[in-house]
Amino acid sequence: MTTQIPLEDDVSVFARVQRRVIAVLCSAQIVGGIGMAVTFAISPLVAARLSGSDIIGGLAGTATTLGAALLAIPTAWAASRGGRREGLAFAYGAGLVGGLISVGAVAIGSWPLLLAGLVLFGGGTAANLAGRYAATDLSAPGRGARDLSIVVWATTIGTVLGPNLAAPADSLGVSLGLPADGAPFAVSALSFVVAAVIVFAGLRPDPLRLARGRSAVPAGQRPKGSALAVLRTSRGARNALIAITVSHTAMVSVMSMTSVHLGHGGAHLSVIGLVLSLHIAGMYVLSPLVGWLADRIGRERVVMLGMLQLIAAAATAGTASQHDVAQVTIGLVLLGTGWSCGLVAGSALLTESTPLDRRPAVQGLSDMLMNGGGALGSAGAGTLVAAAGYGGLATAVGALVAVALAWTFLTRAR
């Protein structure tokens, strides 16, 4: 069943609804982003403390990324059946359960239970990623990338605020009787509750259901088949999926080992933190400009521009010594802006290359592969650095992106 509103062909009516949708999604992104960032800041430390192993500590981030990959498909399924509200509420609900399990794991001192909780906690990431697609359901022609990029940009606020709340939340939680290190997970769980309420109450009418009601294609003539069937018939969707997955895998692989590389050179934690902060700024702060450019000159051109930046980032960071903080910083900023181009322009290309009724399924597959690539990149980066050094990792990443760039250029030319 689809949702319809009066004056279905009145552009101004849908423009007003779209402005509301963007505002609601941005609010949810900020709140949900706070929850994700709080836990990302503390979960590796808590996992290492509970297990007595830095290796287990490193698995905390992998568990959350893996959870986001696993939950992407059921989130898309829920959206396809009931609309964006149901899909986003499901993902935030999974994150809520994961946060509560994590609090319990800290209370009883169980690191395996903590990792299990963090897998479900990945629902917060799945929701934040799915939110960017919800921004495109009612976009006016030629504005899809810009609308999507605004929601991506909103994540910046939560990402910046979140880590700074971990210590105060822990102190407050202890005073209220929560176990030490457990309060940040409780804060994250609460943030997911608030984000779910925002989307469930605010996305009325639901943008996906409204877009389907607006569609001129009769229900009996709408495309059938799986997400893979769409990818077989749509070159744009294939290229978009490759761009999103490769860009994210490249970014996570290099970023995850940069702090180790600089640490071996004796860099202070404050310096490493500044480098990573500038990298995150490159990822999110310029996303509206990336969206405008993608709408202006074309999605695939911006995708290829992003890949060139990723290659330049790998070359710049990979040839920097452990003591050359400035060169590594330049490489990490390029890594962030290249990722932004791949995500924003790739997501817009994927959306416009997919029939409306199949979009949630294809978008869910994209997020699953994106997070799966990130998990593999994070897990494999350490092994690669141990075998070939940080420069070897950068070379492998540059080669991967170069192959994707060549594929995109050649298929686009055909």
Short mmCIF file of N, CA, C and O in Angstrom, two decimals, residues 207-268:
data_model
loop_
_atom_site.label_atom_id
_atom_site.label_comp_id
_atom_site.label_asym_id
_atom_site.label_seq_id
_atom_site.Cartn_x
_atom_site.Cartn_y
_atom_site.Cartn_z
N PRO A 207 8.58 9.05 2.89
CA PRO A 207 9.03 9.48 1.56
C PRO A 207 9.02 8.38 0.51
O PRO A 207 8.67 8.63 -0.66
N LEU A 208 9.40 7.16 0.88
CA LEU A 208 9.43 6.08 -0.10
C LEU A 208 8.02 5.70 -0.53
O LEU A 208 7.75 5.52 -1.73
N ARG A 209 7.10 5.58 0.42
CA ARG A 209 5.73 5.24 0.07
C ARG A 209 5.08 6.35 -0.74
O ARG A 209 4.30 6.09 -1.66
N LEU A 210 5.40 7.59 -0.40
CA LEU A 210 4.86 8.71 -1.16
C LEU A 210 5.41 8.72 -2.58
O LEU A 210 4.68 8.98 -3.54
N ALA A 211 6.70 8.43 -2.73
CA ALA A 211 7.29 8.38 -4.07
C ALA A 211 6.66 7.28 -4.91
O ALA A 211 6.41 7.46 -6.11
N ARG A 212 6.37 6.15 -4.28
CA ARG A 212 5.72 5.07 -5.01
C ARG A 212 4.30 5.46 -5.41
O ARG A 212 3.84 5.13 -6.51
N GLY A 213 3.60 6.17 -4.54
CA GLY A 213 2.26 6.63 -4.88
C GLY A 213 2.26 7.65 -6.00
O GLY A 213 1.32 7.74 -6.78
N ARG A 214 3.36 8.40 -6.07
CA ARG A 214 3.48 9.42 -7.11
C ARG A 214 3.88 8.82 -8.45
O ARG A 214 3.66 9.43 -9.50
N SER A 215 4.48 7.62 -8.43
CA SER A 215 5.00 7.01 -9.65
C SER A 215 3.88 6.78 -10.65
O SER A 215 2.78 6.36 -10.31
N ALA A 216 4.20 7.05 -11.89
CA ALA A 216 3.21 6.86 -12.96
C ALA A 216 3.17 5.42 -13.45
O ALA A 216 2.33 5.07 -14.29
N VAL A 217 4.05 4.56 -12.97
CA VAL A 217 4.10 3.18 -13.43
C VAL A 217 3.07 2.37 -12.67
O VAL A 217 3.11 2.31 -11.43
N PRO A 218 2.11 1.72 -13.33
CA PRO A 218 1.12 0.89 -12.64
C PRO A 218 1.80 -0.22 -11.85
O PRO A 218 2.85 -0.73 -12.25
N ALA A 219 1.18 -0.60 -10.72
CA ALA A 219 1.78 -1.61 -9.85
C ALA A 219 2.09 -2.90 -10.59
O ALA A 219 3.11 -3.54 -10.36
N GLY A 220 1.21 -3.31 -11.51
CA GLY A 220 1.42 -4.57 -12.21
C GLY A 220 2.56 -4.53 -13.21
O GLY A 220 3.01 -5.58 -13.67
N GLN A 221 3.00 -3.31 -13.58
CA GLN A 221 4.09 -3.19 -14.55
C GLN A 221 5.43 -2.83 -13.92
O GLN A 221 6.40 -2.59 -14.62
N ARG A 222 5.47 -2.77 -12.58
CA ARG A 222 6.71 -2.40 -11.92
C ARG A 222 7.71 -3.55 -11.96
O ARG A 222 7.32 -4.71 -11.98
N PRO A 223 9.02 -3.23 -12.00
CA PRO A 223 10.05 -4.27 -12.16
C PRO A 223 10.02 -5.30 -11.03
O PRO A 223 9.77 -4.98 -9.88
N LYS A 224 10.27 -6.53 -11.41
CA LYS A 224 10.38 -7.60 -10.44
C LYS A 224 11.83 -8.11 -10.44
O LYS A 224 12.62 -7.76 -11.29
N GLY A 225 12.12 -8.99 -9.52
CA GLY A 225 13.44 -9.59 -9.49
C GLY A 225 14.28 -9.09 -8.34
O GLY A 225 13.92 -8.15 -7.64
N SER A 226 15.42 -9.74 -8.16
CA SER A 226 16.29 -9.45 -7.03
C SER A 226 17.18 -8.25 -7.33
O SER A 226 17.23 -7.73 -8.45
N ALA A 227 17.91 -7.84 -6.29
CA ALA A 227 18.88 -6.76 -6.47
C ALA A 227 19.95 -7.16 -7.48
O ALA A 227 20.41 -6.34 -8.27
N LEU A 228 20.35 -8.43 -7.45
CA LEU A 228 21.36 -8.89 -8.40
C LEU A 228 20.86 -8.80 -9.83
O LEU A 228 21.63 -8.51 -10.76
N ALA A 229 19.55 -9.03 -10.03
CA ALA A 229 18.99 -8.91 -11.38
C ALA A 229 19.08 -7.48 -11.88
O ALA A 229 19.36 -7.24 -13.06
N VAL A 230 18.87 -6.52 -10.98
CA VAL A 230 19.00 -5.12 -11.35
C VAL A 230 20.44 -4.80 -11.75
O VAL A 230 20.69 -4.12 -12.75
N LEU A 231 21.38 -5.32 -10.99
CA LEU A 231 22.79 -5.05 -11.28
C LEU A 231 23.21 -5.65 -12.62
O LEU A 231 24.07 -5.10 -13.31
N ARG A 232 22.61 -6.78 -12.98
CA ARG A 232 22.96 -7.39 -14.27
C ARG A 232 22.52 -6.54 -15.45
O ARG A 232 23.14 -6.59 -16.52
N THR A 233 21.47 -5.75 -15.26
CA THR A 233 20.92 -5.00 -16.39
C THR A 233 21.26 -3.51 -16.36
O THR A 233 20.97 -2.81 -17.33
N SER A 234 21.85 -3.04 -15.28
CA SER A 234 22.13 -1.61 -15.16
C SER A 234 23.62 -1.36 -14.97
O SER A 234 24.19 -1.66 -13.92
N ARG A 235 24.26 -0.80 -16.01
CA ARG A 235 25.68 -0.48 -15.91
C ARG A 235 25.93 0.57 -14.84
O ARG A 235 26.90 0.48 -14.08
N GLY A 236 25.07 1.58 -14.78
CA GLY A 236 25.26 2.63 -13.79
C GLY A 236 25.21 2.09 -12.37
O GLY A 236 26.01 2.49 -11.52
N ALA A 237 24.28 1.18 -12.10
CA ALA A 237 24.17 0.60 -10.76
C ALA A 237 25.41 -0.22 -10.43
O ALA A 237 25.92 -0.17 -9.30
N ARG A 238 25.92 -0.97 -11.40
CA ARG A 238 27.15 -1.77 -11.17
C ARG A 238 28.32 -0.86 -10.85
O ARG A 238 29.08 -1.10 -9.90
N ASN A 239 28.50 0.17 -11.65
CA ASN A 239 29.63 1.09 -11.44
C ASN A 239 29.51 1.81 -10.10
O ASN A 239 30.51 2.05 -9.41
N ALA A 240 28.28 2.16 -9.73
CA ALA A 240 28.07 2.83 -8.45
C ALA A 240 28.43 1.92 -7.29
O ALA A 240 29.09 2.33 -6.33
N LEU A 241 27.98 0.67 -7.36
CA LEU A 241 28.27 -0.28 -6.28
C LEU A 241 29.77 -0.51 -6.15
O LEU A 241 30.31 -0.56 -5.03
N ILE A 242 30.47 -0.63 -7.28
CA ILE A 242 31.93 -0.80 -7.24
C ILE A 242 32.59 0.43 -6.61
O ILE A 242 33.48 0.31 -5.77
N ALA A 243 32.15 1.62 -7.01
CA ALA A 243 32.74 2.85 -6.49
C ALA A 243 32.55 2.97 -4.98
O ALA A 243 33.49 3.30 -4.25
N ILE A 244 31.35 2.70 -4.51
CA ILE A 244 31.06 2.82 -3.07
C ILE A 244 31.89 1.82 -2.28
O ILE A 244 32.51 2.16 -1.27
N THR A 245 31.91 0.57 -2.74
CA THR A 245 32.61 -0.49 -2.00
C THR A 245 34.11 -0.27 -2.00
O THR A 245 34.77 -0.37 -0.95
N VAL A 246 34.68 0.03 -3.16
CA VAL A 246 36.13 0.21 -3.26
C VAL A 246 36.57 1.45 -2.49
O VAL A 246 37.58 1.43 -1.78
N SER A 247 35.82 2.54 -2.60
CA SER A 247 36.18 3.78 -1.89
C SER A 247 36.20 3.54 -0.38
O SER A 247 37.12 3.99 0.32
N HIS A 248 35.18 2.85 0.13
CA HIS A 248 35.11 2.62 1.57
C HIS A 248 36.20 1.66 2.03
O HIS A 248 36.83 1.88 3.08
N THR A 249 36.42 0.60 1.26
CA THR A 249 37.47 -0.36 1.62
C THR A 249 38.84 0.30 1.65
O THR A 249 39.63 0.09 2.57
N ALA A 250 39.12 1.13 0.64
CA ALA A 250 40.40 1.83 0.58
C ALA A 250 40.57 2.78 1.76
O ALA A 250 41.63 2.83 2.41
N MET A 251 39.51 3.52 2.07
CA MET A 251 39.59 4.49 3.17
C MET A 251 39.84 3.80 4.50
O MET A 251 40.74 4.17 5.26
N VAL A 252 39.06 2.77 4.80
CA VAL A 252 39.18 2.08 6.08
C VAL A 252 40.54 1.41 6.21
O VAL A 252 41.18 1.45 7.27
N SER A 253 41.03 0.80 5.13
CA SER A 253 42.30 0.08 5.18
C SER A 253 43.45 0.99 5.56
O SER A 253 44.25 0.68 6.45
N VAL A 254 43.56 2.14 4.90
CA VAL A 254 44.66 3.06 5.17
C VAL A 254 44.47 3.76 6.51
O VAL A 254 45.40 3.86 7.31
N MET A 255 43.25 4.23 6.76
CA MET A 255 42.99 4.97 7.99
C MET A 255 43.24 4.11 9.23
O MET A 255 43.78 4.60 10.23
N SER A 256 42.87 2.83 9.18
CA SER A 256 42.97 1.99 10.36
C SER A 256 44.40 1.77 10.82
O SER A 256 44.64 1.50 12.01
N MET A 257 45.37 1.91 9.92
CA MET A 257 46.77 1.66 10.29
C MET A 257 47.60 2.93 10.39
O MET A 257 48.78 2.88 10.70
N THR A 258 46.99 4.08 10.13
CA THR A 258 47.74 5.33 10.16
C THR A 258 48.20 5.66 11.58
O THR A 258 49.34 6.11 11.79
N SER A 259 47.35 5.47 12.57
CA SER A 259 47.75 5.78 13.95
C SER A 259 48.91 4.89 14.38
O SER A 259 49.82 5.35 15.09
N VAL A 260 48.91 3.63 13.95
CA VAL A 260 50.02 2.73 14.28
C VAL A 260 51.31 3.21 13.60
O VAL A 260 52.38 3.24 14.21
N HIS A 261 51.19 3.62 12.34
CA HIS A 261 52.35 4.10 11.58
C HIS A 261 52.97 5.32 12.25
O HIS A 261 54.20 5.38 12.46
N LEU A 262 52.12 6.29 12.62
CA LEU A 262 52.63 7.49 13.27
C LEU A 262 53.13 7.19 14.68
O LEU A 262 54.11 7.79 15.14
N GLY A 263 52.48 6.26 15.36
CA GLY A 263 52.90 5.88 16.71
C GLY A 263 54.29 5.30 16.72
O GLY A 263 55.09 5.56 17.63
N HIS A 264 54.62 4.51 15.69
CA HIS A 264 55.97 3.94 15.60
C HIS A 264 57.02 5.03 15.39
O HIS A 264 58.20 4.82 15.69
N GLY A 265 56.55 6.17 14.86
CA GLY A 265 57.48 7.28 14.67
C GLY A 265 57.58 8.18 15.88
O GLY A 265 58.27 9.20 15.84
N GLY A 266 56.87 7.83 16.96
CA GLY A 266 56.95 8.60 18.19
C GLY A 266 55.96 9.75 18.27
O GLY A 266 56.10 10.61 19.16
N ALA A 267 54.97 9.80 17.39
CA ALA A 267 54.00 10.89 17.42
C ALA A 267 53.16 10.81 18.69
O ALA A 267 52.75 9.73 19.12
N HIS A 268 52.89 11.96 19.29
CA HIS A 268 52.07 12.02 20.50
C HIS A 268 50.61 11.73 20.14
O HIS A 268 50.16 11.96 19.00
#
